[in-house]
Amino acid sequence: MTFKRNWTDHPEGSVLVEFGGTRVLCTASVTDGVPRWRRGTGQGGWVTAEYSMLPRATHTRGDRESIKGKIGGRTHEISRLIGRSLRACVDMKALGEHTITLDCDVLQADGGTRTAAITGAYVALQDAITWIGNEKKVRRPENVLKRSVAAVSVGVISGQARLDLCYKEDVAAEVDMNVVCTGDGEFVEVQGTGEDNVFDRAALDAMLDLAAKGCKELTGMQVKALLSR
Amino acid sequence: MTFKRNWTDHPEGSVLVEFGGTRVLCTASVTDGVPRWRRGTGQGGWVTAEYSMLPRATHTRGDRESIKGKIGGRTHEISRLIGRSLRACVDMKALGEHTITLDCDVLQADGGTRTAAITGAYVALQDAITWIGNEKKVRRPENVLKRSVAAVSVGVISGQARLDLCYKEDVAAEVDMNVVCTGDGEFVEVQGTGEDNVFDRAALDAMLDLAAKGCKELTGMQVKALLSR
Amino acid sequence: MTFKRNWTDHPEGSVLVEFGGTRVLCTASVTDGVPRWRRGTGQGGWVTAEYSMLPRATHTRGDRESIKGKIGGRTHEISRLIGRSLRACVDMKALGEHTITLDCDVLQADGGTRTAAITGAYVALQDAITWIGNEKKVRRPENVLKRSVAAVSVGVISGQARLDLCYKEDVAAEVDMNVVCTGDGEFVEVQGTGEDNVFDRAALDAMLDLAAKGCKELTGMQVKALLSR
Amino acid sequence: MTFKRNWTDHPEGSVLVEFGGTRVLCTASVTDGVPRWRRGTGQGGWVTAEYSMLPRATHTRGDRESIKGKIGGRTHEISRLIGRSLRACVDMKALGEHTITLDCDVLQADGGTRTAAITGAYVALQDAITWIGNEKKVRRPENVLKRSVAAVSVGVISGQARLDLCYKEDVAAEVDMNVVCTGDGEFVEVQGTGEDNVFDRAALDAMLDLAAKGCKELTGMQVKALLSR
Amino acid sequence: MTFKRNWTDHPEGSVLVEFGGTRVLCTASVTDGVPRWRRGTGQGGWVTAEYSMLPRATHTRGDRESIKGKIGGRTHEISRLIGRSLRACVDMKALGEHTITLDCDVLQADGGTRTAAITGAYVALQDAITWIGNEKKVRRPENVLKRSVAAVSVGVISGQARLDLCYKEDVAAEVDMNVVCTGDGEFVEVQGTGEDNVFDRAALDAMLDLAAKGCKELTGMQVKALLSR
Amino acid sequence: MTFKRNWTDHPEGSVLVEFGGTRVLCTASVTDGVPRWRRGTGQGGWVTAEYSMLPRATHTRGDRESIKGKIGGRTHEISRLIGRSLRACVDMKALGEHTITLDCDVLQADGGTRTAAITGAYVALQDAITWIGNEKKVRRPENVLKRSVAAVSVGVISGQARLDLCYKEDVAAEVDMNVVCTGDGEFVEVQGTGEDNVFDRAALDAMLDLAAKGCKELTGMQVKALLSR
């Protein structure tokens, strides 16, 4: 997995994540104020995420959700997963009444787009929080970031737990699991689904072990990317 | 948890699930044919689910999604979870080109609506499949149902894993996990989220143990409900 | 017709109306404030209604309007009829700047859902106004309720006026009329339609006579239900 | 009330109805085929209506429903009323698998737009059916039209029944009733609403008498307009 | 081209433009205040336009955009063109915080509807600005109107530039150009499109010459119409 | 302007166009069949385009049109412009019943996105047509492409015609013109707008001269890019 920081010029954080054939542009936008339902509640800032795929990111062209006039269930589900994962990183009170929006746009898809999006969005988020500090938008910028997150997908193919499947393996997988961990190895999100198949506790344990190991490696790569330049 | 079968007259399966203050009407509707994208692919039937809440199922009235003109992310996410879980029960080829739609409408909410919906929908599904057999709509009706499913939510409150929280506990929970198991104790879906908090492997293991035990009990209640009358 | 008051726990008024095979859950929700267009006009409070059917309330499953993304004409028409009828019961100035929303959700349909909804909604409305009085939300609670309403459908089958048709009779009816009366026997709404057929003044008079009689009986049942417990 | 036939060139029937300050353009469009739900049911043709108001037909500009992206309840209700009323005129089997769409667009509103629309739409409908006969689109064109319809609004002002109120009177009316009659004096639709007020049987009877008389006069004007040229 | 001023009673400006078989009702509505994004920016007032076609303005009936629930691209494009053209006439600061909305509804279409709409909307705009002056809504009403605009369409048929094509010629045209000029002969908008064909500089120059000449004539007619009565 | 061909793997044509700070991903997707309205008309294939901007392509984040549930007027206008321009390149009968969809997604915006999109889309189109030939999808692939197109924007700043303004200049421009030319120097589209200002024939001529020259240069760059590798 490679991270190209500042891939575009305008956002407060902008990272192109590449992982196998998968390419996701993760941007972090800082705006003053919070959504109406949160205003004046004393709960501080907000972090939200929107995931989308370009129509021809995949093998066959998908219709644009803007033209269909509605967001599909899969898009909603992934946007919410990214949002929850990244909110786990931020101390909302320390952030104050600012909103950070993480846009994860898949330019090319080859499996694992949601976990690549989370892992890249974290890097964009940290850059945006650095920007917030530089702009003196909050009193104690060093308190805004509570922890880092990274995510992997694990699957079971022919009864064997496997990390980060590409698209072809993904389709063949009997079980599919997305795991989001903190830099300290704790869990933020665990989502495992068999759909056609089911899995026993042993398979689940094997996947969790593998996922924790995978997230740890990604955390290292994130740190390295954030140190460069 | 109590199951009132045949709670309404028209559906092929109709179950009112009650669980604490939570009340969900789960109906199974059988229609001939499958969605367009599945037609003529030789993959057989289809099972899908739609979850919704009556506007005043909750403490404060929520706007109707029909009036807002769009389905919210939470509704999408839960409908998809129910659909995947129930599809795990059905041999689609044995079902043939029929569609079973599971409607789960929350009449009153007091925590755990999505897991109550899955557990009740299974009972409605089995009734609908019995109906399919009686109507001689498929050649080998005994092959349609592969397994049963039941679902529980588990949480961590003050560092302690707890089964099936009511609404107040749900709000207070540090971690929230929904687990769908088969009657044989295997996993179909595992969804754990910390949102504000994170959880270590020990807490995850404790929740999974508790969930498996809870699902086993619910399976017993489902069997009993399905034997009655 | 039976009325189960407090059928759910959260709403300020909650009534399950059962009438033949028809079952409608009518809830009354009280919120502070009025819609924007009414704010600060000195006209006082507001009463509005939303009618909806669960997808499998009927013999064949209907698509959800939330998924279609728009409200159908029939739903709009019935919601408006219920709203107008219940507004006739309330002195808006005495209500003050509060809104009462009446949700009428059809759990099972066997003819006459709109008239059952109005008759049940009145009971929920009165319970909600009692709650408003208990909560001391208005100065003179005894002035809020001006009158009661009840509604029946009448039809003509084989040239004969008939009260409250069930679904099968409804389909066979040559003329279909919905009448809303006050407890004092005055008219609030009269809606008669022949669609395929037409009707003369004598038939209309016969239907109106029957309707007035039917509403009177329903008023008695409402009073009895409201006195109990 | 004046009828300007062939007011526009393209439609099979096109009538500008003027009535006081109210001006409605009623067009009848004939298309081959029927809606999908009616196809191949052996029930013959279909007649449907769509009512709309130009944004500045009224004193203050209203937002376009096309821009709001949804049809309001009032528009739905009136479109359905017009459709039912005009369907009462047509023998669907004699019409065969053709659809007649009646578009009623209010160019200027001064009260009574829905009844003017019905009365004008009938004239456009008859012209369209003449066109169908001339084009030899059906075998027995003389059977297509079963009867004529005309509509009036009646109201009660200061306790007095009054025919066809203009906008100012409409606002002041205590009760508002729309009545659709056939040329033979039978009723097709009766819709009376008090909203704020209620009305007794005597007032209802007075309004019905007046309405029947008013419809009869309009029928005469329709006949005259259809005979001219 | 003929202009019928005050064709409807309610708007501040109301003009029926007729041009060949094309008939467009252009109304100008004045409202206090400006859109939210412009409020308090010190930029003054706003002028906007909405174009629409009645369903049966054309040879075959088009679906209503209100029923489809979305505005089509062609409608958007023309509305924007009219809006930009008419904004060129107005000194926004002199207008102050008022909004003028130009509604251009095509009652009958026979080619050139967008240019007829612009030319007619100008007359309605001037009437509305006169009304603003009479109502003393702005301090220096004589400064609000900066210039007049008129628009023509030009096309190339069989290699020959031609002014204001009717529908049949429009369909046959190799190149289609819409030109908006001021009363002084300067250009406000130039939109030429070949779609299937392309055009060289000589053809473009010929079309521009013809367009300028045509706009000049229309300006004369506008002046004459505005002087009458 | 630089063209990176095959920037993504899946589309039949995929070009990243970079021009100053502007970066647009143009992909061409080939699908069998044509839209319903064109099917079986003997008119051959179809070429269409969709333009969109990533939310943070600009200085401040824009809301996603998918979330707003509708396409804005600007997006519609540009999509239509790109579609018309690229259709001018293709012989639809030679293309046969295939559809080529050009998706132009702006990853970063710094002025001139619509003209960069057209110029880049042409390169993607030619690659897709080469692919069609290689796949032997049409009988005479050499006839499919009729001509090339390229587009520039020209503006007037301080009375001076200027080519390809960046965002800051764009905002300052008095007049803004987009011109699409063929490789032979003929015009496909000419769109000039003053909005606040107007322009005389001399300014228009100067802009057209400059545009033709600019398009010629871009044509050279397109040829060079298409020859490489």
CSV table of C-alpha atoms in Angstrom, one decimal, chain E:
chain,number,residue,atom,x,y,z
E,1,MET,CA,-43.8,38.5,-33.2
E,2,THR,CA,-46.7,40.0,-31.2
E,3,PHE,CA,-46.6,40.9,-27.5
E,4,LYS,CA,-49.9,40.8,-25.5
E,5,ARG,CA,-49.1,42.7,-22.3
E,6,ASN,CA,-51.0,42.1,-19.1
E,7,TRP,CA,-52.3,38.8,-20.5
E,8,THR,CA,-52.8,37.6,-16.9
E,9,ASP,CA,-53.8,39.8,-14.0
E,10,HIS,CA,-51.7,38.8,-11.0
E,11,PRO,CA,-48.0,39.1,-12.1
E,12,GLU,CA,-46.1,42.4,-12.0
E,13,GLY,CA,-45.3,41.8,-15.6
E,14,SER,CA,-47.2,39.4,-17.9
E,15,VAL,CA,-46.7,39.0,-21.6
E,16,LEU,CA,-48.0,36.5,-24.1
E,17,VAL,CA,-45.5,36.3,-27.0
E,18,GLU,CA,-46.7,34.8,-30.2
E,19,PHE,CA,-44.4,34.1,-33.0
E,20,GLY,CA,-45.5,31.8,-35.8
E,21,GLY,CA,-47.1,28.9,-34.1
E,22,THR,CA,-45.1,29.5,-30.9
E,23,ARG,CA,-46.9,30.9,-27.9
E,24,VAL,CA,-45.0,31.6,-24.7
E,25,LEU,CA,-46.5,33.1,-21.5
E,26,CYS,CA,-43.7,35.2,-19.8
E,27,THR,CA,-44.5,36.5,-16.4
E,28,ALA,CA,-42.3,38.6,-14.1
E,29,SER,CA,-42.8,38.2,-10.3
E,30,VAL,CA,-41.3,40.6,-7.8
E,31,THR,CA,-40.6,39.3,-4.3
E,32,ASP,CA,-38.8,41.0,-1.4
E,33,GLY,CA,-35.5,39.5,-0.4
E,34,VAL,CA,-32.9,37.6,-2.3
E,35,PRO,CA,-31.8,33.9,-2.3
E,36,ARG,CA,-29.9,32.8,0.9
E,37,TRP,CA,-26.4,32.6,-0.8
E,38,ARG,CA,-26.8,36.3,-1.9
E,39,ARG,CA,-28.2,37.7,1.4
E,40,GLY,CA,-26.1,40.3,3.1
E,41,THR,CA,-23.3,40.2,0.5
E,42,GLY,CA,-24.0,43.8,-0.6
E,43,GLN,CA,-24.4,42.6,-4.2
E,44,GLY,CA,-28.0,43.8,-4.3
E,45,GLY,CA,-31.0,42.0,-6.0
E,46,TRP,CA,-31.3,39.0,-8.2
E,47,VAL,CA,-33.0,38.0,-11.4
E,48,THR,CA,-33.7,34.4,-12.2
E,49,ALA,CA,-35.7,32.5,-14.8
E,50,GLU,CA,-37.6,29.2,-15.1
E,51,TYR,CA,-38.6,27.8,-18.5
E,52,SER,CA,-41.1,25.0,-19.0
E,53,MET,CA,-43.3,23.4,-21.6
E,54,LEU,CA,-46.9,22.3,-21.1
E,55,PRO,CA,-47.0,18.6,-21.9
E,56,ARG,CA,-49.0,19.0,-25.1
E,57,ALA,CA,-47.3,22.1,-26.4
E,58,THR,CA,-45.7,19.8,-28.9
E,59,HIS,CA,-46.8,17.4,-31.5
E,60,THR,CA,-46.6,14.4,-29.2
E,61,ARG,CA,-47.3,14.7,-25.5
E,62,GLY,CA,-44.2,14.9,-23.2
E,63,ASP,CA,-44.2,13.7,-19.6
E,64,ARG,CA,-44.4,16.4,-17.0
E,65,GLU,CA,-41.1,17.0,-15.2
E,66,SER,CA,-43.0,17.3,-11.9
E,67,ILE,CA,-44.2,13.8,-12.3
E,68,LYS,CA,-40.8,12.4,-13.3
E,69,GLY,CA,-39.5,14.2,-10.2
E,70,LYS,CA,-36.6,15.8,-12.0
E,71,ILE,CA,-35.8,18.6,-14.3
E,72,GLY,CA,-34.3,17.5,-17.6
E,73,GLY,CA,-31.0,18.8,-19.0
E,74,ARG,CA,-32.7,20.8,-21.8
E,75,THR,CA,-35.0,22.6,-19.4
E,76,HIS,CA,-32.1,23.5,-17.1
E,77,GLU,CA,-30.0,24.7,-20.0
E,78,ILE,CA,-32.7,27.0,-21.4
E,79,SER,CA,-33.7,28.3,-17.9
E,80,ARG,CA,-30.1,29.3,-17.3
E,81,LEU,CA,-29.7,30.9,-20.7
E,82,ILE,CA,-32.8,33.1,-20.1
E,83,GLY,CA,-31.7,34.0,-16.6
E,84,ARG,CA,-28.2,35.1,-17.7
E,85,SER,CA,-29.7,37.1,-20.6
E,86,LEU,CA,-32.1,39.0,-18.4
E,87,ARG,CA,-29.6,39.6,-15.7
E,88,ALA,CA,-27.6,41.5,-18.3
E,89,CYS,CA,-30.4,44.1,-18.3
E,90,VAL,CA,-30.5,44.9,-14.6
E,91,ASP,CA,-28.3,46.9,-12.3
E,92,MET,CA,-28.5,44.6,-9.3
E,93,LYS,CA,-27.4,47.2,-6.8
E,94,ALA,CA,-30.0,49.7,-8.0
E,95,LEU,CA,-32.6,46.9,-7.7
E,96,GLY,CA,-31.7,46.4,-4.0
E,97,GLU,CA,-32.7,43.2,-2.1
E,98,HIS,CA,-35.5,42.2,-4.4
E,99,THR,CA,-35.8,39.2,-6.6
E,100,ILE,CA,-37.5,39.1,-10.0
E,101,THR,CA,-38.4,35.7,-11.3
E,102,LEU,CA,-39.2,35.3,-14.9
E,103,ASP,CA,-41.4,32.3,-15.7
E,104,CYS,CA,-41.5,31.4,-19.4
E,105,ASP,CA,-44.2,28.7,-20.0
E,106,VAL,CA,-44.5,27.4,-23.5
E,107,LEU,CA,-48.2,27.0,-24.3
E,108,GLN,CA,-47.6,25.9,-27.9
E,109,ALA,CA,-44.2,25.2,-29.6
E,110,ASP,CA,-43.3,25.6,-33.2
E,111,GLY,CA,-39.6,26.3,-33.1
E,112,GLY,CA,-37.7,29.1,-31.5
E,113,THR,CA,-39.3,28.8,-28.0
E,114,ARG,CA,-36.2,29.8,-26.1
E,115,THR,CA,-35.5,33.0,-28.1
E,116,ALA,CA,-39.2,33.9,-28.1
E,117,ALA,CA,-39.1,33.4,-24.3
E,118,ILE,CA,-36.1,35.8,-23.9
E,119,THR,CA,-37.6,38.5,-26.1
E,120,GLY,CA,-41.0,38.3,-24.3
E,121,ALA,CA,-39.4,38.0,-20.8
E,122,TYR,CA,-37.7,41.3,-21.5
E,123,VAL,CA,-41.0,43.1,-22.0
E,124,ALA,CA,-42.4,41.5,-18.8
E,125,LEU,CA,-39.3,42.5,-17.0
E,126,GLN,CA,-39.6,46.1,-18.0
E,127,ASP,CA,-43.2,46.2,-16.9
E,128,ALA,CA,-42.2,44.7,-13.5
E,129,ILE,CA,-39.5,47.3,-13.1
E,130,THR,CA,-42.1,50.0,-13.9
E,131,TRP,CA,-44.3,48.5,-11.2
E,132,ILE,CA,-41.3,48.6,-8.7
E,133,GLY,CA,-40.9,52.3,-9.5
E,134,ASN,CA,-44.6,53.0,-9.0
E,135,GLU,CA,-44.6,51.1,-5.7
E,136,LYS,CA,-41.6,53.1,-4.6
E,137,LYS,CA,-39.7,49.9,-3.7
E,138,VAL,CA,-36.3,51.2,-4.7
E,139,ARG,CA,-34.8,54.6,-4.3
E,140,ARG,CA,-33.7,55.3,-7.9
E,141,PRO,CA,-36.0,53.2,-10.1
E,142,GLU,CA,-34.6,54.9,-13.2
E,143,ASN,CA,-31.3,53.2,-12.6
E,144,VAL,CA,-32.5,49.6,-12.4
E,145,LEU,CA,-32.8,48.9,-16.1
E,146,LYS,CA,-29.4,49.1,-17.8
E,147,ARG,CA,-30.3,47.9,-21.3
E,148,SER,CA,-32.8,45.8,-23.3
E,149,VAL,CA,-32.3,42.4,-24.8
E,150,ALA,CA,-33.9,40.5,-27.7
E,151,ALA,CA,-33.0,37.0,-29.1
E,152,VAL,CA,-33.2,35.2,-32.4
E,153,SER,CA,-32.3,31.8,-33.6
E,154,VAL,CA,-30.5,31.4,-36.9
E,155,GLY,CA,-29.8,28.3,-38.8
E,156,VAL,CA,-28.1,27.0,-41.9
E,157,ILE,CA,-30.3,25.1,-44.3
E,158,SER,CA,-28.8,23.8,-47.5
E,159,GLY,CA,-25.7,25.9,-46.8
E,160,GLN,CA,-27.8,29.1,-46.5
E,161,ALA,CA,-28.1,31.2,-43.3
E,162,ARG,CA,-31.8,31.6,-42.3
E,163,LEU,CA,-33.5,33.6,-39.6
E,164,ASP,CA,-36.0,32.2,-37.1
E,165,LEU,CA,-36.8,28.7,-38.3
E,166,CYS,CA,-40.2,27.1,-37.6
E,167,TYR,CA,-40.2,23.6,-36.2
E,168,LYS,CA,-39.9,21.8,-39.5
E,169,GLU,CA,-37.0,23.9,-40.6
E,170,ASP,CA,-35.4,23.6,-37.2
E,171,VAL,CA,-35.3,19.8,-37.5
E,172,ALA,CA,-33.8,20.1,-41.0
E,173,ALA,CA,-31.2,22.8,-40.0
E,174,GLU,CA,-27.5,21.8,-40.3
E,175,VAL,CA,-26.4,24.3,-37.8
E,176,ASP,CA,-28.5,26.0,-35.1
E,177,MET,CA,-27.5,29.2,-33.4
E,178,ASN,CA,-29.2,31.3,-30.7
E,179,VAL,CA,-28.0,34.9,-30.3
E,180,VAL,CA,-29.0,37.4,-27.7
E,181,CYS,CA,-28.3,41.0,-28.4
E,182,THR,CA,-28.8,44.3,-26.5
E,183,GLY,CA,-30.9,47.1,-28.0
E,184,ASP,CA,-27.6,48.7,-28.9
E,185,GLY,CA,-26.5,45.8,-31.0
E,186,GLU,CA,-24.0,44.3,-28.6
E,187,PHE,CA,-23.8,40.6,-27.8
E,188,VAL,CA,-25.0,39.1,-24.6
E,189,GLU,CA,-25.0,35.4,-25.5
E,190,VAL,CA,-23.9,33.5,-28.6
E,191,GLN,CA,-24.6,29.8,-28.8
E,192,GLY,CA,-24.0,27.9,-32.0
E,193,THR,CA,-24.0,24.2,-32.3
E,194,GLY,CA,-23.6,21.9,-35.3
E,195,GLU,CA,-24.3,18.6,-33.4
E,196,ASP,CA,-24.2,16.4,-36.6
E,197,ASN,CA,-22.5,19.0,-38.7
E,198,VAL,CA,-19.8,21.5,-38.4
E,199,PHE,CA,-19.5,25.0,-39.7
E,200,ASP,CA,-16.8,27.3,-41.0
E,201,ARG,CA,-16.0,30.9,-40.0
E,202,ALA,CA,-17.8,32.2,-43.1
E,203,ALA,CA,-21.0,30.5,-42.1
E,204,LEU,CA,-20.6,31.7,-38.5
E,205,ASP,CA,-20.1,35.3,-39.7
E,206,ALA,CA,-23.2,35.1,-42.0
E,207,MET,CA,-25.3,33.8,-39.1
E,208,LEU,CA,-24.0,36.5,-36.7
E,209,ASP,CA,-24.8,39.3,-39.3
E,210,LEU,CA,-28.3,37.9,-39.7
E,211,ALA,CA,-28.8,37.5,-36.0
E,212,ALA,CA,-27.7,41.1,-35.2
E,213,LYS,CA,-30.1,42.4,-37.9
E,214,GLY,CA,-33.0,40.2,-36.5
E,215,CYS,CA,-32.4,41.3,-32.9
E,216,LYS,CA,-32.5,44.9,-34.1
E,217,GLU,CA,-36.0,44.4,-35.6
E,218,LEU,CA,-37.2,42.7,-32.5
E,219,THR,CA,-36.0,45.5,-30.4
E,220,GLY,CA,-38.1,47.8,-32.4
E,221,MET,CA,-41.2,45.7,-31.8
E,222,GLN,CA,-40.5,45.5,-28.1
E,223,VAL,CA,-40.3,49.3,-27.9
E,224,LYS,CA,-43.5,49.6,-29.8
E,225,ALA,CA,-45.3,47.1,-27.6
E,226,LEU,CA,-44.0,48.9,-24.5
E,227,LEU,CA,-45.2,52.3,-25.7
E,228,SER,CA,-48.8,51.1,-26.5
E,229,ARG,CA,-51.6,51.7,-24.0
